Coordinates of C-alpha atoms in Angstrom, one line a residue:
M24 CA 29.1 15.2 -24.0
K25 CA 31.0 17.0 -26.4
G26 CA 30.8 20.0 -28.0
G27 CA 27.6 21.4 -29.2
G28 CA 26.8 23.1 -25.2
F29 CA 23.6 23.7 -24.9
A30 CA 22.2 21.2 -28.1
A31 CA 24.2 18.0 -26.6
L32 CA 22.2 19.4 -22.6
L33 CA 18.7 19.8 -24.5
R34 CA 19.2 16.5 -26.3
F35 CA 20.2 14.5 -23.1
M36 CA 18.0 15.7 -21.0
T37 CA 14.9 15.0 -23.7
E38 CA 16.6 11.2 -23.7
R39 CA 16.5 11.3 -20.3
K40 CA 12.4 12.0 -20.3
V41 CA 13.3 15.5 -18.1
V42 CA 12.6 18.6 -19.6
L43 CA 9.1 20.3 -18.4
G44 CA 8.3 16.9 -17.2
M45 CA 7.6 15.5 -20.7
A46 CA 7.4 11.8 -21.2
H47 CA 6.0 11.6 -24.5
R48 CA 6.6 13.0 -27.9
P49 CA 3.5 15.5 -29.0
G50 CA 1.1 12.8 -30.8
T51 CA 3.0 9.8 -29.9
E52 CA -0.1 8.6 -27.6
P53 CA 0.8 4.4 -26.8
P54 CA -2.2 2.9 -27.4
P55 CA -4.8 3.1 -25.2
I56 CA -5.6 -0.9 -24.7
P57 CA -3.3 -2.1 -23.5
T58 CA -1.6 0.9 -21.8
G59 CA -5.1 1.1 -20.2
F60 CA -4.7 -3.0 -19.1
K61 CA -1.5 -1.8 -17.8
G62 CA -2.8 1.0 -15.5
A63 CA -0.2 2.5 -17.3
C64 CA -0.9 6.7 -18.0
P65 CA -2.6 6.9 -20.7
R66 CA -0.8 10.3 -22.6
C67 CA 3.0 8.6 -21.8
G68 CA 2.2 5.4 -21.2
E69 CA 5.4 5.4 -19.0
G70 CA 4.0 6.8 -15.2
H71 CA 1.5 4.9 -12.4
M72 CA -2.5 5.7 -12.9
F73 CA -3.2 4.0 -10.2
D74 CA -2.6 4.9 -6.3
G75 CA -3.9 1.8 -4.8
F76 CA -6.0 -0.7 -6.1
L77 CA -8.4 1.2 -7.3
T78 CA -8.2 4.0 -6.5
V79 CA -7.1 6.8 -9.4
R80 CA -4.1 9.5 -9.0
Q81 CA -3.8 12.9 -9.0
R82 CA -1.5 13.4 -11.8
C83 CA 0.6 11.2 -13.5
E84 CA 4.5 11.3 -11.9
V85 CA 6.2 10.9 -15.5
C86 CA 4.2 13.3 -18.0
D87 CA 2.5 15.8 -15.2
L88 CA -0.7 14.5 -16.9
D89 CA -4.1 15.9 -14.9
Y90 CA -6.5 12.7 -14.2
G91 CA -9.1 15.1 -13.2
F92 CA -10.9 14.4 -16.3
A93 CA -11.0 10.1 -15.3
D94 CA -14.5 9.4 -14.9
A95 CA -14.7 5.4 -14.8
A96 CA -17.9 5.5 -13.1
D97 CA -20.0 2.1 -12.4
G98 CA -18.8 1.1 -15.9
P99 CA -16.0 -1.3 -15.4
A100 CA -18.0 -3.5 -13.2
V101 CA -21.0 -3.7 -15.4
F102 CA -18.2 -5.2 -18.1
V103 CA -16.5 -7.3 -15.1
M104 CA -20.7 -8.2 -14.3
F105 CA -20.6 -9.4 -17.9
I106 CA -17.4 -11.2 -18.8
V107 CA -17.2 -13.2 -15.0
G108 CA -21.0 -14.3 -15.2
F109 CA -21.1 -16.0 -18.4
L110 CA -17.5 -17.3 -17.6
V111 CA -19.0 -18.4 -14.2
V112 CA -22.5 -19.7 -15.9
G113 CA -21.3 -21.4 -18.8
L114 CA -18.8 -23.2 -16.9
A115 CA -20.9 -23.8 -14.0
L116 CA -23.8 -25.7 -16.7
W117 CA -21.0 -28.1 -18.2
V118 CA -20.4 -29.1 -14.7
E119 CA -23.7 -29.8 -13.9
F120 CA -24.6 -30.9 -16.8
A121 CA -21.1 -33.3 -17.5
Y122 CA -20.2 -34.7 -13.9
T123 CA -23.9 -33.5 -11.4
P124 CA -21.9 -33.0 -8.1
P125 CA -23.5 -32.0 -5.0
I126 CA -24.9 -28.1 -4.4
W127 CA -22.3 -27.4 -1.8
L128 CA -19.6 -28.4 -3.8
H129 CA -21.1 -25.9 -6.4
V130 CA -21.0 -23.0 -3.7
A131 CA -17.9 -23.9 -2.4
L132 CA -16.2 -23.7 -5.8
W133 CA -18.4 -20.8 -7.8
F134 CA -18.6 -18.2 -5.7
P135 CA -14.7 -18.2 -4.6
L136 CA -14.0 -18.2 -8.5
T137 CA -16.8 -15.2 -9.3
A138 CA -15.0 -13.0 -6.1
I139 CA -11.3 -14.0 -7.8
A140 CA -11.9 -13.4 -12.0
S141 CA -14.1 -10.3 -10.3
L142 CA -11.0 -8.9 -8.6
A143 CA -8.4 -9.8 -10.7
T144 CA -10.8 -8.2 -13.8
I145 CA -11.9 -4.6 -12.0
R146 CA -8.5 -3.2 -12.2
P147 CA -7.7 -3.7 -16.2
L148 CA -11.2 -2.8 -16.8
K149 CA -10.7 0.6 -15.2
G150 CA -7.6 1.0 -16.2
I151 CA -9.0 0.9 -20.3
M152 CA -12.1 2.6 -19.4
I153 CA -9.8 6.0 -18.8
A154 CA -7.3 5.5 -21.1
L155 CA -10.3 5.5 -23.8
Q156 CA -11.9 8.4 -22.3
Y157 CA -8.3 10.3 -22.4
H158 CA -8.0 9.2 -26.1
H159 CA -11.2 10.1 -27.4
R160 CA -11.0 13.2 -25.4
A161 CA -14.8 12.4 -23.8
E162 CA -16.1 14.5 -21.4
E163 CA -19.5 15.3 -19.5
G164 CA -22.4 16.3 -21.4
R165 CA -24.0 19.3 -21.9
L166 CA -27.0 21.5 -23.1
E167 CA -26.7 23.9 -26.0
S168 CA -27.7 26.3 -23.7
E169 CA -24.6 26.3 -21.1

């Protein structure tokens, strides 16, 4: 760091994303769907949204966004049921009419596929729902008298 003193230090710290815990420039939020799909922070796109498989963190470790606003509730589960249900029922019908396998083969094939597909889609869909809540500044509805 030659010359410039404080300005050079500030530029260095900004490039390293350590100034006040901000990992983004205001107004340059990442797109919500790919960010949520990855399970990244909806504000900076770099921090992690999840602590475990489905547990949402308290705060982003990069930009310090409070995830207290995040309430995906049953939204992702509904989408998982529609997507996985459509896929599995469609494939099961196709296999039934094309090959006419015995019932035990249907059970052995479709139950595990349903479980695996559901587990594979629930986390990305929850991340997308939370990222869209942040993007659209969603909050709990209130009555006018409140």
